[in-house]
Tab-separated table of C-alpha atoms in Angstrom:
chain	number	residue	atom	x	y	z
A	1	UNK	CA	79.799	-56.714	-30.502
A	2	UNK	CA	82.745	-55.334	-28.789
A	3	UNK	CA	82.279	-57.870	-25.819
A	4	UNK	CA	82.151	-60.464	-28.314
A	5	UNK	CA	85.576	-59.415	-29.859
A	6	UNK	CA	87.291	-58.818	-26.548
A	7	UNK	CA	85.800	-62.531	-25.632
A	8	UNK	CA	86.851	-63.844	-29.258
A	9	UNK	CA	90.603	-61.993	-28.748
A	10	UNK	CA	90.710	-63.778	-25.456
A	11	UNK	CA	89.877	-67.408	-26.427
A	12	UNK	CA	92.752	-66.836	-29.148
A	13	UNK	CA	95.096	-66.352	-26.273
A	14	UNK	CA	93.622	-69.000	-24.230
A	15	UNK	CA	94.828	-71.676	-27.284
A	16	UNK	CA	92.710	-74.663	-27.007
A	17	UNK	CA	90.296	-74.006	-25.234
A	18	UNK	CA	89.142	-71.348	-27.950
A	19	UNK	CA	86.451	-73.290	-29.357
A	20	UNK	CA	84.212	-73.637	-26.223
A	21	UNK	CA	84.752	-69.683	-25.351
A	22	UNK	CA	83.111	-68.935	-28.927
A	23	UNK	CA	80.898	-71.833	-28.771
A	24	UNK	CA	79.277	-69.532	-25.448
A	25	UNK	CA	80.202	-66.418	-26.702
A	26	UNK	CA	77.412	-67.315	-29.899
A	27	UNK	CA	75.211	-68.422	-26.933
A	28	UNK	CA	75.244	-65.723	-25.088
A	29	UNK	CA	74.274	-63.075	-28.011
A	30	UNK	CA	71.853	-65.436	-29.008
A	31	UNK	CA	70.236	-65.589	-25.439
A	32	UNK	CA	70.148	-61.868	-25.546
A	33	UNK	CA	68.423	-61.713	-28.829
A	34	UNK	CA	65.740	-63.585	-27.623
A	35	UNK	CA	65.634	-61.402	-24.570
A	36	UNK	CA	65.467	-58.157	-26.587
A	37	UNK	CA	62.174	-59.685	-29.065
A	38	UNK	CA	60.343	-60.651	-25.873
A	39	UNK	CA	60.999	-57.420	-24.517
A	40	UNK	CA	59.791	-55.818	-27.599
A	41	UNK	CA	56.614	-57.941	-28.097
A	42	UNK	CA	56.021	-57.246	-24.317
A	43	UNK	CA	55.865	-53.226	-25.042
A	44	UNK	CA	54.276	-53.491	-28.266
A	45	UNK	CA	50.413	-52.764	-26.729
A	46	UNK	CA	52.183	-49.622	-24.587
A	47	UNK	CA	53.404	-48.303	-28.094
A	48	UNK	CA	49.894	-48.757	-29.585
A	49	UNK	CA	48.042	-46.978	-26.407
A	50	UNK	CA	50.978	-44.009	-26.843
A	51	UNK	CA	50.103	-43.771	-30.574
A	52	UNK	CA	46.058	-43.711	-29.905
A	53	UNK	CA	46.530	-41.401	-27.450
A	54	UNK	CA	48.851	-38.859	-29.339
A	55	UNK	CA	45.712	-39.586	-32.524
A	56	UNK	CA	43.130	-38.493	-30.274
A	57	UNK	CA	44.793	-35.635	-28.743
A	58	UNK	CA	45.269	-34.332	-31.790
A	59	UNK	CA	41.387	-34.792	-33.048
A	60	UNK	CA	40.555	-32.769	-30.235
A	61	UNK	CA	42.960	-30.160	-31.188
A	62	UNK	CA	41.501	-29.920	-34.326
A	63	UNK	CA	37.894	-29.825	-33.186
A	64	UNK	CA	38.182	-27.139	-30.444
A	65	UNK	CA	40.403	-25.495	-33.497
A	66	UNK	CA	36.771	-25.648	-35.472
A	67	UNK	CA	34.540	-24.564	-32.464
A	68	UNK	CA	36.155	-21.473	-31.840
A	69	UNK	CA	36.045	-20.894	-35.426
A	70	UNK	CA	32.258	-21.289	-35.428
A	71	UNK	CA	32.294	-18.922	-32.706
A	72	UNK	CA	33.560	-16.246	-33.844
A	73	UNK	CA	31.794	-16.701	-36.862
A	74	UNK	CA	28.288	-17.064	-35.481
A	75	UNK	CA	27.878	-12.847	-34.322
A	76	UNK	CA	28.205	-11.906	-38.135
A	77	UNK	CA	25.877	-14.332	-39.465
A	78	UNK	CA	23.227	-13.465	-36.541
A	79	UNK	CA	23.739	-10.111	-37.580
A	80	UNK	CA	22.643	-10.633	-40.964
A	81	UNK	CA	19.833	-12.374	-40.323
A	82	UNK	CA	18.855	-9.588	-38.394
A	83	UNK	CA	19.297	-6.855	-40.722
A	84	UNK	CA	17.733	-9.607	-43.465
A	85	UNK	CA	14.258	-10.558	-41.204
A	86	UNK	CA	13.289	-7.957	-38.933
A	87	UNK	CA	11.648	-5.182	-40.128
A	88	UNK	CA	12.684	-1.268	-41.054
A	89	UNK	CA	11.471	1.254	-37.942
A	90	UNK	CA	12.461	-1.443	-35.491
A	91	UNK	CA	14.797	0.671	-33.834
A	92	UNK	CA	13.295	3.489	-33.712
A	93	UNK	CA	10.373	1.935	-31.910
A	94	UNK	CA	12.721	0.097	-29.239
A	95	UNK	CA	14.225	3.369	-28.725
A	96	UNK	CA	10.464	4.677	-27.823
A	97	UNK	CA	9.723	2.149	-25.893
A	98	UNK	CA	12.981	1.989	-24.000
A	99	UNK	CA	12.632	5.828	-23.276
A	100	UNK	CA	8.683	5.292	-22.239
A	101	UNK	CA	9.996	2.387	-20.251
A	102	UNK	CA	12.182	4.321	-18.185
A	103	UNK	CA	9.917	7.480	-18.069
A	104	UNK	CA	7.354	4.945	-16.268
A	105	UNK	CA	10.081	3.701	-13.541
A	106	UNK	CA	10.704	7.404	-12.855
A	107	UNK	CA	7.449	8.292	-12.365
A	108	UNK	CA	7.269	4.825	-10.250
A	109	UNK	CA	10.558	5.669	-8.314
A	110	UNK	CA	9.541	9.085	-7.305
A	111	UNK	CA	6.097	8.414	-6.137
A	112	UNK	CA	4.044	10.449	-9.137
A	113	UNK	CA	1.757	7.925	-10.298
A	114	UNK	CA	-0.834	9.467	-8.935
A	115	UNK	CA	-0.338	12.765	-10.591
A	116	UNK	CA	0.533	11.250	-14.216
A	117	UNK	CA	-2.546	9.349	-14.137
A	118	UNK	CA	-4.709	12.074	-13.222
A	119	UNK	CA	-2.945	14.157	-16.068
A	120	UNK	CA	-3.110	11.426	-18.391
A	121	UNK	CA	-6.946	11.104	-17.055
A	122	UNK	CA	-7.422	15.050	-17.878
A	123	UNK	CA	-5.781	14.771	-21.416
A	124	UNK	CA	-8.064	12.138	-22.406
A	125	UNK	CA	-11.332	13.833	-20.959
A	126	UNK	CA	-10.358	16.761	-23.148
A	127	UNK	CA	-10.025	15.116	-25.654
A	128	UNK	CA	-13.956	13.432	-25.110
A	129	UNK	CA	-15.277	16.607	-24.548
A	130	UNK	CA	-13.787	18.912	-27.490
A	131	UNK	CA	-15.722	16.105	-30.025
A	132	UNK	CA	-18.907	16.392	-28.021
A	133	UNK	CA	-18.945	14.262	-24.671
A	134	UNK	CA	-18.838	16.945	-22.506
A	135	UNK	CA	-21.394	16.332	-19.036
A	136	UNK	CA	-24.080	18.875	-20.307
A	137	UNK	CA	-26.825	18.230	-17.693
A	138	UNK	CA	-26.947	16.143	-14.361
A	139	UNK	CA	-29.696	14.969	-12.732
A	140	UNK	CA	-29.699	13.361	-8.713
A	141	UNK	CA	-32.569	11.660	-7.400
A	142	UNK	CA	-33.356	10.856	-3.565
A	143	UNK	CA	-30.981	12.901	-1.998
A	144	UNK	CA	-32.123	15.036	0.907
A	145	UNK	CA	-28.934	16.071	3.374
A	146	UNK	CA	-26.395	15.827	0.971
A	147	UNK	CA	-26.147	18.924	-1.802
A	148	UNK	CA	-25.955	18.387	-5.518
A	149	UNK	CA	-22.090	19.520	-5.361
A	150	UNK	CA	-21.250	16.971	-2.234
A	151	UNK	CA	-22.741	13.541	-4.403
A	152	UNK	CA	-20.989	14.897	-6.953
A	153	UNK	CA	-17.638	15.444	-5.365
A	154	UNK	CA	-18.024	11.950	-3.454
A	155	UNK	CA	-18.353	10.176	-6.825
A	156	UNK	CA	-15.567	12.086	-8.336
A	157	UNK	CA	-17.673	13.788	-11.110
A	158	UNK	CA	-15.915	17.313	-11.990
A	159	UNK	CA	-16.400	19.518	-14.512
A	160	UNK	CA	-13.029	17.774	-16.358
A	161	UNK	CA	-15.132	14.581	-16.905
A	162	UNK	CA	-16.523	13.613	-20.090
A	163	UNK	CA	-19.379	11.083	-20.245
A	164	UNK	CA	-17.606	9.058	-22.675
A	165	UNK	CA	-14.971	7.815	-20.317
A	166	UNK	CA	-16.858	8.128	-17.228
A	167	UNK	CA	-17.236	4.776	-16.086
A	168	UNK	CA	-20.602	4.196	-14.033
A	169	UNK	CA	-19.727	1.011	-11.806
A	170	UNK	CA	-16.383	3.176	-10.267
A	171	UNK	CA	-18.894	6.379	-9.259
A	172	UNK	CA	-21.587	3.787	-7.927
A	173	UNK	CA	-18.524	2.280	-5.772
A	174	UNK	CA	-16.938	5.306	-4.746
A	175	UNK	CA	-21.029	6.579	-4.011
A	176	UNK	CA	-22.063	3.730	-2.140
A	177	UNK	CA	-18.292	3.816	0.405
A	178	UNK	CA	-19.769	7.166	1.794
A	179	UNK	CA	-21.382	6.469	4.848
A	180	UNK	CA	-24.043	9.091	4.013
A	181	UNK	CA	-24.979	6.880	0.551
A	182	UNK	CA	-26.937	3.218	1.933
A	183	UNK	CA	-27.380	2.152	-2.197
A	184	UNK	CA	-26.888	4.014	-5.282
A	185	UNK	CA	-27.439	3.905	-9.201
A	186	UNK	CA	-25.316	5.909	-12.093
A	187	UNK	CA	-26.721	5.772	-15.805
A	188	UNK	CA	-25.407	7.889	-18.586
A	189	UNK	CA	-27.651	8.949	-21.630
A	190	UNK	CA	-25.016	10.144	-24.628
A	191	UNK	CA	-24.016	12.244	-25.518
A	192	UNK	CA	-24.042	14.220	-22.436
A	193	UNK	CA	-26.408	13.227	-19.357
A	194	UNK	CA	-25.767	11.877	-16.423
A	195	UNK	CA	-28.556	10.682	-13.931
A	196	UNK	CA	-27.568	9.215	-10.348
A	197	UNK	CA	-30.423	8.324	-7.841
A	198	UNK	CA	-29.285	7.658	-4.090
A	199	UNK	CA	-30.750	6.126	-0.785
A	200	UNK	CA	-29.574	8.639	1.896
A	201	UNK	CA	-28.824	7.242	5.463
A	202	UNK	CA	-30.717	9.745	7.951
A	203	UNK	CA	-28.782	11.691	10.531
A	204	UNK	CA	-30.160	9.765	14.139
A	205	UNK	CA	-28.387	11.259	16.703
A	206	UNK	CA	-24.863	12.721	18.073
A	207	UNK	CA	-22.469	9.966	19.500
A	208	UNK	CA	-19.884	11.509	21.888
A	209	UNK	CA	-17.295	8.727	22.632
A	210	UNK	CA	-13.766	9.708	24.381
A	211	UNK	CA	-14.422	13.197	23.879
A	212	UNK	CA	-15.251	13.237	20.387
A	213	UNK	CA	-18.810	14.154	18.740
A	214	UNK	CA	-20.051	12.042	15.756
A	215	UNK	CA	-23.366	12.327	13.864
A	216	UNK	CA	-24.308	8.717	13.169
A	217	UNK	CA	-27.288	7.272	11.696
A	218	UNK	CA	-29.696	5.158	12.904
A	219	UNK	CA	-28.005	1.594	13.174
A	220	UNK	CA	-24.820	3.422	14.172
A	221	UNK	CA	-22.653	3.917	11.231
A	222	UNK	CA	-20.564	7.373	11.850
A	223	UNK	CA	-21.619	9.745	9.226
A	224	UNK	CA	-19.550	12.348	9.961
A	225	UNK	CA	-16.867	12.879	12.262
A	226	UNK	CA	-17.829	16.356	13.515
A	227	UNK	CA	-20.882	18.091	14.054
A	228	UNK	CA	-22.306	20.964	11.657
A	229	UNK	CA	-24.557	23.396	12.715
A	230	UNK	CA	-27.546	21.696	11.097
A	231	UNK	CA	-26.962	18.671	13.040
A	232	UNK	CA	-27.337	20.295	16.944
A	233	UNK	CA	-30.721	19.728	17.380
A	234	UNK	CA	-30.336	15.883	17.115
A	235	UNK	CA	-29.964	13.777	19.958
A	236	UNK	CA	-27.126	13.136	22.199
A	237	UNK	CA	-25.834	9.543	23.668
A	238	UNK	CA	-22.573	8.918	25.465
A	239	UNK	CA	-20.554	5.934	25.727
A	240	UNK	CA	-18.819	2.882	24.660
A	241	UNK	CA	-21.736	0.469	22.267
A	242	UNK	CA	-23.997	3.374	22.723
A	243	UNK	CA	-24.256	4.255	19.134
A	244	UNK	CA	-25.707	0.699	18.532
A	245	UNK	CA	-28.003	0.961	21.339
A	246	UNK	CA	-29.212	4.450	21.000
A	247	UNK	CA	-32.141	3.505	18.289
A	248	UNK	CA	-33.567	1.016	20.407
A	249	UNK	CA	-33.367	3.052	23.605
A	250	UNK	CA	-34.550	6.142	22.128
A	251	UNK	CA	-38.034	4.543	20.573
A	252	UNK	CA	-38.377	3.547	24.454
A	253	UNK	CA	-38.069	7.175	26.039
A	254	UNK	CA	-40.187	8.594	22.980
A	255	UNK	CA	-42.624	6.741	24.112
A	256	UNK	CA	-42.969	9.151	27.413
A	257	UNK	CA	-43.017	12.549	26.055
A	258	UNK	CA	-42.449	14.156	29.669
A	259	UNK	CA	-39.358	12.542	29.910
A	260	UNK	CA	-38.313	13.154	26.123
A	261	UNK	CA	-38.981	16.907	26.654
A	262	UNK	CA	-36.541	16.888	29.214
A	263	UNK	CA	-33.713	15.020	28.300
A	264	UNK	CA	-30.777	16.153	27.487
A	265	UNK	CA	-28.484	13.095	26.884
A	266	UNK	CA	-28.311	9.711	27.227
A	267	UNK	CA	-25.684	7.702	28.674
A	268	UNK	CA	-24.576	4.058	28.529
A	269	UNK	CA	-22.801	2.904	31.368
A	270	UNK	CA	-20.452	-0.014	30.980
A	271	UNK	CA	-22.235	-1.261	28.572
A	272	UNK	CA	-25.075	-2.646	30.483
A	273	UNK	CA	-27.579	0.170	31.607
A	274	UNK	CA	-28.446	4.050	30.532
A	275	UNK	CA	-28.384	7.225	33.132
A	276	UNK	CA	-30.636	10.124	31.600
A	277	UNK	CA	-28.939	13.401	32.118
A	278	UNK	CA	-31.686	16.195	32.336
A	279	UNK	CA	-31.540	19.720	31.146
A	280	UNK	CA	-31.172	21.128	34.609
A	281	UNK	CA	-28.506	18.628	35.573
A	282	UNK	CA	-30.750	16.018	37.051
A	283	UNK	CA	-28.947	12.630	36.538
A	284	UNK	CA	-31.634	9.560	36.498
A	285	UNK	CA	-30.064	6.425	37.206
A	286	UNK	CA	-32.248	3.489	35.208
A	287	UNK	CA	-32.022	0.391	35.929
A	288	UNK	CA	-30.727	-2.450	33.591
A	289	UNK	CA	-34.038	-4.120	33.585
A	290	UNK	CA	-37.852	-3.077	33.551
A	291	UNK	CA	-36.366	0.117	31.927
A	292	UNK	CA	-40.190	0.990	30.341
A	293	UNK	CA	-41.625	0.664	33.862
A	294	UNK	CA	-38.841	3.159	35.325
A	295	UNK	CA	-39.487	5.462	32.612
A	296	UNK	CA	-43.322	5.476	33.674
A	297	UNK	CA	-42.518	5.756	37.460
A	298	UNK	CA	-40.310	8.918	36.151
A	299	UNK	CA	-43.542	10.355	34.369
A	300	UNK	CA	-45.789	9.434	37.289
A	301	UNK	CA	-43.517	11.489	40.068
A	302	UNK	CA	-43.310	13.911	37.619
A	303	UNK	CA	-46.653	14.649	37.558
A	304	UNK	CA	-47.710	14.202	41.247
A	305	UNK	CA	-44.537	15.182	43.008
A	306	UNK	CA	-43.210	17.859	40.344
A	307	UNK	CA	-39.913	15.911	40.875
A	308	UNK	CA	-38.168	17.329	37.860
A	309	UNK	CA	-38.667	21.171	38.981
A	310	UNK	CA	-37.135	19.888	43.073
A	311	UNK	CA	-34.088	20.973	43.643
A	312	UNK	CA	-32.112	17.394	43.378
A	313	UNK	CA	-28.940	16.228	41.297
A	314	UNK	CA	-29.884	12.564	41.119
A	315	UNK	CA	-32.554	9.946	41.202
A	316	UNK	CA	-31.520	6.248	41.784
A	317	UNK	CA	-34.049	3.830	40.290
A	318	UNK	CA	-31.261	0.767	40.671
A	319	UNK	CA	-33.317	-1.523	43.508
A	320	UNK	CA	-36.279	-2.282	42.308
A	321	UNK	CA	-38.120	-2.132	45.489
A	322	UNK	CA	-36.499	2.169	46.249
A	323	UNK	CA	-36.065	4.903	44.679
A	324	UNK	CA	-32.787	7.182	46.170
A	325	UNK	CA	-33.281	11.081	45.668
A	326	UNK	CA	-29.809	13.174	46.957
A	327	UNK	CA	-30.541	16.702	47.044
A	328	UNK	CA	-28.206	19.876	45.783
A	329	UNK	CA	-26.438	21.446	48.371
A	330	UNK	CA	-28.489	24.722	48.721
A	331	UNK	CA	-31.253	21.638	48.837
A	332	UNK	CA	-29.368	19.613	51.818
A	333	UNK	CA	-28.208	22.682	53.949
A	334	UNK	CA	-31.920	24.210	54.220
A	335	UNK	CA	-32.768	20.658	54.946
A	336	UNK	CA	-30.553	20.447	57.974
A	337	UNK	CA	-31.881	23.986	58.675
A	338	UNK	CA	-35.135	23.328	58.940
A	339	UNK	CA	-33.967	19.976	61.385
A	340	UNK	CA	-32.070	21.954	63.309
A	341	UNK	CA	-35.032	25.022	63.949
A	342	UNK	CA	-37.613	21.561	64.397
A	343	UNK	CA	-35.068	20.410	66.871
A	344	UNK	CA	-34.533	23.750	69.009
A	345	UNK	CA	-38.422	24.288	69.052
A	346	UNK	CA	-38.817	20.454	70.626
A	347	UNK	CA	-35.966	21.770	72.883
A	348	UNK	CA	-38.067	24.775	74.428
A	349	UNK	CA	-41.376	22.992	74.718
């Protein structure tokens, strides 16, 4: 407006030629008019997309407004629904149980288990046998090495247990692991009897293997690791397999009581062959093979040559077509005496 009345103000000066500046002066602001509307119809969808934006900014406003109301509502009605469903006591017993809970990780932790279940064991046997459960007689069929008190103890039966918690197929188990026990039964008669019947493994030999003596049975299971007085008499093998070996071999020298008698020990060398060691020392070398027939050629020089009363360390019965004798040394040096006087009396003839 103020151009157009500095333009108007001008034409009046110019005199005639007014006309024609208004006449462009109209033109002009009508030209700009038209400018402006198209402009405006141009950002009319921009206005719109500003407006719909500024709406839904301001929905979500008001719904994260009405979460976080929610929120903090929701504790307090959780609550009372609590106190509303769950039953009186309920803390009380999640206190217990929280307090047994970390009674059990403690024992756990610090390696008692052991101990609380044999207490916990004890308490309830106690309890069995104060209302009449109490073991009152035993009885133990088939055993013949093994005392009353050793089945007994290998079972785990003590005079804590109560028959009403003693549980039969864990005393068979633990019965039949012993390497003394080959099968075993357990029954209980209430309110207070216990029977147990066994199938001993016999005591075969002594098995002396890097130094250490064994008593094993007769397909070579170790009975015991040590020898007891009552065991000494038994036979003695030596050597790596010999335990598995010795049954066999054994039945073989039995069969020549001459040689039994005298026998000491058996040994089984590398596995493949046995030396007899004698009770004077006498070391018998058998052969791997044929051993029957060098047990019988043993006997048979035994009884024409009185071999096992000579004065010799070792026989040789390797070769099958020799037999190799080396004398003591008392034995050799009156041998190579009795050369040397043969010799000097050859000398003077």
């Amino acid at each position: 407006m103020h151009a157009a009345g500095r333009l108007a103000r001008f034409a009046r000066s110019l005199g005639p030629r007014a006309d024609l500046l208004r006449a462009a002066a109209r033109g002009a602001l009508i030209l700009l008019r038209e400018r402006l509307a198209l402009w405006g119809e141009r950002l009319a969808p921009l206005r719109r997309y500003v407006a719909l934006l500024r709406e839904r900014i301001a929905v979500a406003k008001r719904a994260r407004a009405e979460r976080l109301s929610k929120r903090e509502q929701n504790p307090r009605r959780l609550i009372t629904r609590l106190e509303r469903h769950i039953p009186r006591r309920v803390g009380v017993a999640a206190t217990i149980a929280i307090l047994l809970g970390s009674a059990t990780l403690g024992i756990v932790k610090g390696g008692h288990v052991e101990e609380a279940t044999t207490a916990l064991s004890d308490a309830r046997n106690a309890l069995a046998n104060s209302v009449g459960f109490r073991i009152t007689a035993v009885a133990i069929n088939g055993r013949k090495q093994l005392t009353q008190d050793e089945v007994l103890a290998i079972g785990g039966v003590n005079g804590r247990s109560s028959l009403l918690f003693l549980d039969a197929g864990s005393v068979r188990d633990r019965l039949k692991a012993s390497p003394w026990i080959a099968d075993a039964t357990v029954q209980k008669f209430y309110p207070g009897q216990l029977q147990i019947d066994v199938t001993e493994r016999t005591a075969f030999a002594l098995w002396q293997q890097d130094g250490r003596l064994s008593v094993i049975s007769d397909d070579g299971a170790v009975l015991e690791p040590y020898v007891s007085r009552r065991f000494t008499g038994l036979p003695l093998v030596v050597g790596k397999g010999a335990e598995t070996r010795a049954r066999d071999f054994l039945a073989m020298v039995d069969r020549y009581p001459k040689v039994r008698a005298v026998m000491k020990a058996a040994v089984f060398v590398g596995e493949r062959r046995w030396n007899l060691r004698l009770k004077d020392g006498l070391d018998v070398r058998l052969p791997e093979n044929d051993v029957g027939n060098a047990l019988a050629a043993l006997t048979k020089l035994d009884r024409d040559e009185r071999l096992f009363s000579r004065d010799i360390v070792a026989v040789d019965m390797r070769l099958p077509d020799r037999l190799t004798v080396r004398l003591s040394e008392d034995a050799a040096k009156a041998r190579d005496e009795l050369f040397r006087d043969k010799k000097k009396k050859a000398g003077s003839a």
